[in-house]
Amino acid sequence: MIQVLQKSRVPALNRCLTILELLQQKPHSVSEVVSQTGMPRSTVYVVVDEMIRQGLIRQKSDGRLQLWMRLVEFGDSALQSFEIRDKVEPHIVALQKSISGVGVFYGEFEAGKGWCVMKKLPTGPMPPEFEGMNVGPLPLGTSALGKCLMAYQPDRVQRRLIDRLDFENPLTVKSITSVEGMISELENIRNRGFAVNNEEWRLGVVAVAAPVTDHDGALIGAVSVASTSAFFADGERLDLVVEKVRNCALSINLGL
């Protein structure tokens, strides 16, 4: 159950955000929103009605609620406002041009979550493996970007994030399925300086990520390259991509 925060100077806004967070996972019926949030049914109806009126959510033909277009507008505006975007984008574009047929992504850690804030996909028809590689929240425990961002958090933050991961329902047969395994994985990422998603998010998809830090070594974000497992089957190609991703992260650092 997603709990509504009890202490808030603006309870209605807090309830709205709680519903948005729930619908971010998947569409829900009003009854499911009531049961998942614990809010009174009358309150849910009032808040949902206003959110629909404002274009934040809509009710589908089957009665379930889903996120809607007003949020897309807000998201686009928010992404455009990132000050670092202009400094990062040239390096991301150059990285993609240097490796044919891959997707390149940039992510940051904010408000307790990992976010993909920039993506550059190959031109032309998209391979099915690229479906779902979107700007927005990152799966911390299964994506290269997410693991990289998590690996460079302070110990207390890292442990809190690990405790939130669902190890009982792995996304693929290659996903990490224990707290101990994730702790070891994050330690390895710190030691070698890059993260690898070896088909842990989706079978057939492999990605490499490296941290972007400031001049004092503090984490700013992470950059990654993703493609098919067939693309990365050649060990020498994997090593080359790792080198290019790490060099890209370093070039972003030097340009800040």
JSON list of C-alpha atoms in Angstrom, two decimals, residues 87-240:
[
{"chain": "A", "resi": 87, "resn": "LYS", "atom": "CA", "xyz": [26.76, 20.80, -21.15]},
{"chain": "A", "resi": 88, "resn": "VAL", "atom": "CA", "xyz": [26.01, 17.07, -21.32]},
{"chain": "A", "resi": 89, "resn": "GLU", "atom": "CA", "xyz": [24.23, 16.80, -24.66]},
{"chain": "A", "resi": 90, "resn": "PRO", "atom": "CA", "xyz": [27.23, 17.43, -26.97]},
{"chain": "A", "resi": 91, "resn": "HIS", "atom": "CA", "xyz": [29.16, 14.64, -25.24]},
{"chain": "A", "resi": 92, "resn": "ILE", "atom": "CA", "xyz": [26.19, 12.27, -25.45]},
{"chain": "A", "resi": 93, "resn": "VAL", "atom": "CA", "xyz": [25.75, 13.00, -29.16]},
{"chain": "A", "resi": 94, "resn": "ALA", "atom": "CA", "xyz": [29.46, 12.48, -29.82]},
{"chain": "A", "resi": 95, "resn": "LEU", "atom": "CA", "xyz": [29.43, 9.19, -27.94]},
{"chain": "A", "resi": 96, "resn": "GLN", "atom": "CA", "xyz": [26.51, 7.87, -29.98]},
{"chain": "A", "resi": 97, "resn": "LYS", "atom": "CA", "xyz": [28.15, 8.89, -33.25]},
{"chain": "A", "resi": 98, "resn": "SER", "atom": "CA", "xyz": [31.29, 6.98, -32.26]},
{"chain": "A", "resi": 99, "resn": "ILE", "atom": "CA", "xyz": [29.40, 3.68, -31.79]},
{"chain": "A", "resi": 100, "resn": "SER", "atom": "CA", "xyz": [26.96, 2.73, -34.54]},
{"chain": "A", "resi": 101, "resn": "GLY", "atom": "CA", "xyz": [23.52, 1.38, -33.65]},
{"chain": "A", "resi": 102, "resn": "VAL", "atom": "CA", "xyz": [23.39, 2.01, -29.89]},
{"chain": "A", "resi": 103, "resn": "GLY", "atom": "CA", "xyz": [21.26, 4.05, -27.55]},
{"chain": "A", "resi": 104, "resn": "VAL", "atom": "CA", "xyz": [22.99, 6.54, -25.24]},
{"chain": "A", "resi": 105, "resn": "PHE", "atom": "CA", "xyz": [21.46, 7.75, -21.99]},
{"chain": "A", "resi": 106, "resn": "TYR", "atom": "CA", "xyz": [22.20, 10.21, -19.20]},
{"chain": "A", "resi": 107, "resn": "GLY", "atom": "CA", "xyz": [20.73, 9.86, -15.72]},
{"chain": "A", "resi": 108, "resn": "GLU", "atom": "CA", "xyz": [20.74, 11.58, -12.33]},
{"chain": "A", "resi": 109, "resn": "PHE", "atom": "CA", "xyz": [19.75, 10.70, -8.78]},
{"chain": "A", "resi": 110, "resn": "GLU", "atom": "CA", "xyz": [17.15, 13.02, -7.27]},
{"chain": "A", "resi": 111, "resn": "ALA", "atom": "CA", "xyz": [14.53, 12.79, -4.50]},
{"chain": "A", "resi": 112, "resn": "GLY", "atom": "CA", "xyz": [15.52, 9.25, -3.61]},
{"chain": "A", "resi": 113, "resn": "LYS", "atom": "CA", "xyz": [15.13, 7.91, -7.15]},
{"chain": "A", "resi": 114, "resn": "GLY", "atom": "CA", "xyz": [17.16, 7.41, -10.30]},
{"chain": "A", "resi": 115, "resn": "TRP", "atom": "CA", "xyz": [15.99, 9.30, -13.37]},
{"chain": "A", "resi": 116, "resn": "CYS", "atom": "CA", "xyz": [16.88, 9.05, -17.04]},
{"chain": "A", "resi": 117, "resn": "VAL", "atom": "CA", "xyz": [16.84, 12.70, -18.12]},
{"chain": "A", "resi": 118, "resn": "MET", "atom": "CA", "xyz": [18.27, 12.39, -21.63]},
{"chain": "A", "resi": 119, "resn": "LYS", "atom": "CA", "xyz": [18.28, 9.72, -24.32]},
{"chain": "A", "resi": 120, "resn": "LYS", "atom": "CA", "xyz": [19.61, 9.46, -27.84]},
{"chain": "A", "resi": 121, "resn": "LEU", "atom": "CA", "xyz": [18.29, 6.48, -29.80]},
{"chain": "A", "resi": 122, "resn": "PRO", "atom": "CA", "xyz": [19.51, 5.28, -33.20]},
{"chain": "A", "resi": 123, "resn": "THR", "atom": "CA", "xyz": [17.78, 6.73, -36.25]},
{"chain": "A", "resi": 124, "resn": "GLY", "atom": "CA", "xyz": [15.59, 4.51, -38.38]},
{"chain": "A", "resi": 125, "resn": "PRO", "atom": "CA", "xyz": [13.38, 1.59, -37.34]},
{"chain": "A", "resi": 126, "resn": "MET", "atom": "CA", "xyz": [13.81, 0.79, -33.64]},
{"chain": "A", "resi": 127, "resn": "PRO", "atom": "CA", "xyz": [14.76, -2.76, -32.68]},
{"chain": "A", "resi": 128, "resn": "PRO", "atom": "CA", "xyz": [12.22, -4.23, -30.24]},
{"chain": "A", "resi": 129, "resn": "GLU", "atom": "CA", "xyz": [14.96, -4.32, -27.60]},
{"chain": "A", "resi": 130, "resn": "PHE", "atom": "CA", "xyz": [14.83, -0.51, -27.38]},
{"chain": "A", "resi": 131, "resn": "GLU", "atom": "CA", "xyz": [11.14, -0.45, -26.40]},
{"chain": "A", "resi": 132, "resn": "GLY", "atom": "CA", "xyz": [10.67, 0.90, -22.90]},
{"chain": "A", "resi": 133, "resn": "MET", "atom": "CA", "xyz": [13.96, 2.81, -22.83]},
{"chain": "A", "resi": 134, "resn": "ASN", "atom": "CA", "xyz": [12.30, 6.08, -21.95]},
{"chain": "A", "resi": 135, "resn": "VAL", "atom": "CA", "xyz": [13.08, 9.30, -20.15]},
{"chain": "A", "resi": 136, "resn": "GLY", "atom": "CA", "xyz": [11.75, 9.03, -16.61]},
{"chain": "A", "resi": 137, "resn": "PRO", "atom": "CA", "xyz": [12.23, 6.86, -13.50]},
{"chain": "A", "resi": 138, "resn": "LEU", "atom": "CA", "xyz": [14.95, 4.22, -13.67]},
{"chain": "A", "resi": 139, "resn": "PRO", "atom": "CA", "xyz": [14.86, 0.66, -12.32]},
{"chain": "A", "resi": 140, "resn": "LEU", "atom": "CA", "xyz": [17.71, 1.04, -9.85]},
{"chain": "A", "resi": 141, "resn": "GLY", "atom": "CA", "xyz": [18.51, -2.63, -9.37]},
{"chain": "A", "resi": 142, "resn": "THR", "atom": "CA", "xyz": [18.43, -3.84, -12.97]},
{"chain": "A", "resi": 143, "resn": "SER", "atom": "CA", "xyz": [19.55, -1.01, -15.27]},
{"chain": "A", "resi": 144, "resn": "ALA", "atom": "CA", "xyz": [23.18, -0.04, -15.76]},
{"chain": "A", "resi": 145, "resn": "LEU", "atom": "CA", "xyz": [22.35, 3.62, -15.13]},
{"chain": "A", "resi": 146, "resn": "GLY", "atom": "CA", "xyz": [20.37, 2.78, -12.01]},
{"chain": "A", "resi": 147, "resn": "LYS", "atom": "CA", "xyz": [23.03, 0.52, -10.52]},
{"chain": "A", "resi": 148, "resn": "CYS", "atom": "CA", "xyz": [25.73, 3.07, -11.27]},
{"chain": "A", "resi": 149, "resn": "LEU", "atom": "CA", "xyz": [23.80, 5.87, -9.59]},
{"chain": "A", "resi": 150, "resn": "MET", "atom": "CA", "xyz": [23.07, 3.67, -6.60]},
{"chain": "A", "resi": 151, "resn": "ALA", "atom": "CA", "xyz": [26.67, 2.47, -6.26]},
{"chain": "A", "resi": 152, "resn": "TYR", "atom": "CA", "xyz": [27.95, 5.99, -5.69]},
{"chain": "A", "resi": 153, "resn": "GLN", "atom": "CA", "xyz": [25.48, 6.95, -2.96]},
{"chain": "A", "resi": 154, "resn": "PRO", "atom": "CA", "xyz": [26.50, 7.23, 0.72]},
{"chain": "A", "resi": 155, "resn": "ASP", "atom": "CA", "xyz": [26.26, 3.89, 2.55]},
{"chain": "A", "resi": 156, "resn": "ARG", "atom": "CA", "xyz": [23.11, 4.79, 4.48]},
{"chain": "A", "resi": 157, "resn": "VAL", "atom": "CA", "xyz": [21.31, 5.96, 1.32]},
{"chain": "A", "resi": 158, "resn": "GLN", "atom": "CA", "xyz": [22.51, 2.94, -0.62]},
{"chain": "A", "resi": 159, "resn": "ARG", "atom": "CA", "xyz": [21.23, 0.52, 2.01]},
{"chain": "A", "resi": 160, "resn": "ARG", "atom": "CA", "xyz": [17.84, 2.24, 2.11]},
{"chain": "A", "resi": 161, "resn": "LEU", "atom": "CA", "xyz": [17.57, 1.93, -1.66]},
{"chain": "A", "resi": 162, "resn": "ILE", "atom": "CA", "xyz": [18.53, -1.75, -1.57]},
{"chain": "A", "resi": 163, "resn": "ASP", "atom": "CA", "xyz": [15.84, -2.41, 1.05]},
{"chain": "A", "resi": 164, "resn": "ARG", "atom": "CA", "xyz": [13.24, -1.05, -1.37]},
{"chain": "A", "resi": 165, "resn": "LEU", "atom": "CA", "xyz": [14.18, -3.40, -4.21]},
{"chain": "A", "resi": 166, "resn": "ASP", "atom": "CA", "xyz": [11.94, -6.36, -5.04]},
{"chain": "A", "resi": 167, "resn": "PHE", "atom": "CA", "xyz": [14.19, -9.41, -5.09]},
{"chain": "A", "resi": 168, "resn": "GLU", "atom": "CA", "xyz": [11.28, -11.87, -4.96]},
{"chain": "A", "resi": 169, "resn": "ASN", "atom": "CA", "xyz": [9.98, -10.97, -8.42]},
{"chain": "A", "resi": 170, "resn": "PRO", "atom": "CA", "xyz": [13.04, -10.69, -10.71]},
{"chain": "A", "resi": 171, "resn": "LEU", "atom": "CA", "xyz": [12.49, -9.13, -14.13]},
{"chain": "A", "resi": 172, "resn": "THR", "atom": "CA", "xyz": [14.61, -11.79, -15.85]},
{"chain": "A", "resi": 173, "resn": "VAL", "atom": "CA", "xyz": [16.47, -14.96, -14.93]},
{"chain": "A", "resi": 174, "resn": "LYS", "atom": "CA", "xyz": [19.65, -12.89, -14.82]},
{"chain": "A", "resi": 175, "resn": "SER", "atom": "CA", "xyz": [18.39, -10.26, -12.35]},
{"chain": "A", "resi": 176, "resn": "ILE", "atom": "CA", "xyz": [20.08, -10.09, -8.94]},
{"chain": "A", "resi": 177, "resn": "THR", "atom": "CA", "xyz": [17.84, -11.79, -6.40]},
{"chain": "A", "resi": 178, "resn": "SER", "atom": "CA", "xyz": [19.32, -11.06, -2.98]},
{"chain": "A", "resi": 179, "resn": "VAL", "atom": "CA", "xyz": [20.45, -8.19, -0.79]},
{"chain": "A", "resi": 180, "resn": "GLU", "atom": "CA", "xyz": [23.89, -9.76, -0.50]},
{"chain": "A", "resi": 181, "resn": "GLY", "atom": "CA", "xyz": [24.18, -10.08, -4.26]},
{"chain": "A", "resi": 182, "resn": "MET", "atom": "CA", "xyz": [23.26, -6.43, -4.78]},
{"chain": "A", "resi": 183, "resn": "ILE", "atom": "CA", "xyz": [25.70, -5.22, -2.11]},
{"chain": "A", "resi": 184, "resn": "SER", "atom": "CA", "xyz": [28.47, -7.20, -3.81]},
{"chain": "A", "resi": 185, "resn": "GLU", "atom": "CA", "xyz": [27.47, -5.87, -7.24]},
{"chain": "A", "resi": 186, "resn": "LEU", "atom": "CA", "xyz": [27.56, -2.24, -6.09]},
{"chain": "A", "resi": 187, "resn": "GLU", "atom": "CA", "xyz": [30.94, -2.77, -4.45]},
{"chain": "A", "resi": 188, "resn": "ASN", "atom": "CA", "xyz": [32.28, -4.22, -7.71]},
{"chain": "A", "resi": 189, "resn": "ILE", "atom": "CA", "xyz": [30.95, -1.20, -9.62]},
{"chain": "A", "resi": 190, "resn": "ARG", "atom": "CA", "xyz": [32.80, 1.16, -7.31]},
{"chain": "A", "resi": 191, "resn": "ASN", "atom": "CA", "xyz": [36.01, -0.86, -7.62]},
{"chain": "A", "resi": 192, "resn": "ARG", "atom": "CA", "xyz": [36.06, -1.09, -11.42]},
{"chain": "A", "resi": 193, "resn": "GLY", "atom": "CA", "xyz": [34.48, 2.32, -12.14]},
{"chain": "A", "resi": 194, "resn": "PHE", "atom": "CA", "xyz": [31.57, 1.21, -14.33]},
{"chain": "A", "resi": 195, "resn": "ALA", "atom": "CA", "xyz": [28.31, -0.77, -14.20]},
{"chain": "A", "resi": 196, "resn": "VAL", "atom": "CA", "xyz": [26.95, -3.43, -16.54]},
{"chain": "A", "resi": 197, "resn": "ASN", "atom": "CA", "xyz": [23.35, -4.51, -17.05]},
{"chain": "A", "resi": 198, "resn": "ASN", "atom": "CA", "xyz": [23.79, -8.03, -18.38]},
{"chain": "A", "resi": 199, "resn": "GLU", "atom": "CA", "xyz": [20.21, -8.76, -19.50]},
{"chain": "A", "resi": 200, "resn": "GLU", "atom": "CA", "xyz": [18.96, -8.06, -15.95]},
{"chain": "A", "resi": 201, "resn": "TRP", "atom": "CA", "xyz": [16.30, -5.55, -17.05]},
{"chain": "A", "resi": 202, "resn": "ARG", "atom": "CA", "xyz": [15.25, -7.35, -20.22]},
{"chain": "A", "resi": 203, "resn": "LEU", "atom": "CA", "xyz": [16.59, -10.45, -21.94]},
{"chain": "A", "resi": 204, "resn": "GLY", "atom": "CA", "xyz": [18.48, -9.43, -25.05]},
{"chain": "A", "resi": 205, "resn": "VAL", "atom": "CA", "xyz": [19.53, -6.01, -23.70]},
{"chain": "A", "resi": 206, "resn": "VAL", "atom": "CA", "xyz": [23.00, -5.22, -22.37]},
{"chain": "A", "resi": 207, "resn": "ALA", "atom": "CA", "xyz": [24.17, -1.81, -21.17]},
{"chain": "A", "resi": 208, "resn": "VAL", "atom": "CA", "xyz": [27.28, -0.19, -19.74]},
{"chain": "A", "resi": 209, "resn": "ALA", "atom": "CA", "xyz": [27.28, 2.90, -17.50]},
{"chain": "A", "resi": 210, "resn": "ALA", "atom": "CA", "xyz": [29.94, 5.10, -15.90]},
{"chain": "A", "resi": 211, "resn": "PRO", "atom": "CA", "xyz": [29.59, 7.80, -13.23]},
{"chain": "A", "resi": 212, "resn": "VAL", "atom": "CA", "xyz": [29.89, 11.51, -13.93]},
{"chain": "A", "resi": 213, "resn": "THR", "atom": "CA", "xyz": [31.47, 13.34, -10.99]},
{"chain": "A", "resi": 214, "resn": "ASP", "atom": "CA", "xyz": [32.42, 16.91, -10.19]},
{"chain": "A", "resi": 215, "resn": "HIS", "atom": "CA", "xyz": [35.98, 18.09, -9.54]},
{"chain": "A", "resi": 216, "resn": "ASP", "atom": "CA", "xyz": [35.70, 16.98, -5.91]},
{"chain": "A", "resi": 217, "resn": "GLY", "atom": "CA", "xyz": [34.62, 13.47, -6.86]},
{"chain": "A", "resi": 218, "resn": "ALA", "atom": "CA", "xyz": [30.95, 13.93, -5.87]},
{"chain": "A", "resi": 219, "resn": "LEU", "atom": "CA", "xyz": [28.41, 12.14, -8.07]},
{"chain": "A", "resi": 220, "resn": "ILE", "atom": "CA", "xyz": [26.52, 14.31, -10.57]},
{"chain": "A", "resi": 221, "resn": "GLY", "atom": "CA", "xyz": [25.02, 11.65, -12.80]},
{"chain": "A", "resi": 222, "resn": "ALA", "atom": "CA", "xyz": [25.86, 8.72, -15.05]},
{"chain": "A", "resi": 223, "resn": "VAL", "atom": "CA", "xyz": [26.09, 8.03, -18.77]},
{"chain": "A", "resi": 224, "resn": "SER", "atom": "CA", "xyz": [25.33, 4.70, -20.43]},
{"chain": "A", "resi": 225, "resn": "VAL", "atom": "CA", "xyz": [25.31, 2.88, -23.75]},
{"chain": "A", "resi": 226, "resn": "ALA", "atom": "CA", "xyz": [22.75, 0.15, -24.44]},
{"chain": "A", "resi": 227, "resn": "SER", "atom": "CA", "xyz": [22.28, -2.32, -27.27]},
{"chain": "A", "resi": 228, "resn": "THR", "atom": "CA", "xyz": [21.45, -5.96, -27.91]},
{"chain": "A", "resi": 229, "resn": "SER", "atom": "CA", "xyz": [23.25, -8.86, -26.27]},
{"chain": "A", "resi": 230, "resn": "ALA", "atom": "CA", "xyz": [24.32, -9.94, -29.76]},
{"chain": "A", "resi": 231, "resn": "PHE", "atom": "CA", "xyz": [25.99, -6.55, -30.25]},
{"chain": "A", "resi": 232, "resn": "PHE", "atom": "CA", "xyz": [27.99, -7.06, -27.06]},
{"chain": "A", "resi": 233, "resn": "ALA", "atom": "CA", "xyz": [28.76, -10.75, -27.65]},
{"chain": "A", "resi": 234, "resn": "ASP", "atom": "CA", "xyz": [32.25, -9.83, -28.80]},
{"chain": "A", "resi": 235, "resn": "GLY", "atom": "CA", "xyz": [34.29, -9.27, -25.64]},
{"chain": "A", "resi": 236, "resn": "GLU", "atom": "CA", "xyz": [36.59, -6.82, -27.39]},
{"chain": "A", "resi": 237, "resn": "ARG", "atom": "CA", "xyz": [33.60, -4.70, -28.40]},
{"chain": "A", "resi": 238, "resn": "LEU", "atom": "CA", "xyz": [32.39, -4.65, -24.79]},
{"chain": "A", "resi": 239, "resn": "ASP", "atom": "CA", "xyz": [35.82, -3.48, -23.63]},
{"chain": "A", "resi": 240, "resn": "LEU", "atom": "CA", "xyz": [35.80, -0.76, -26.31]}
]
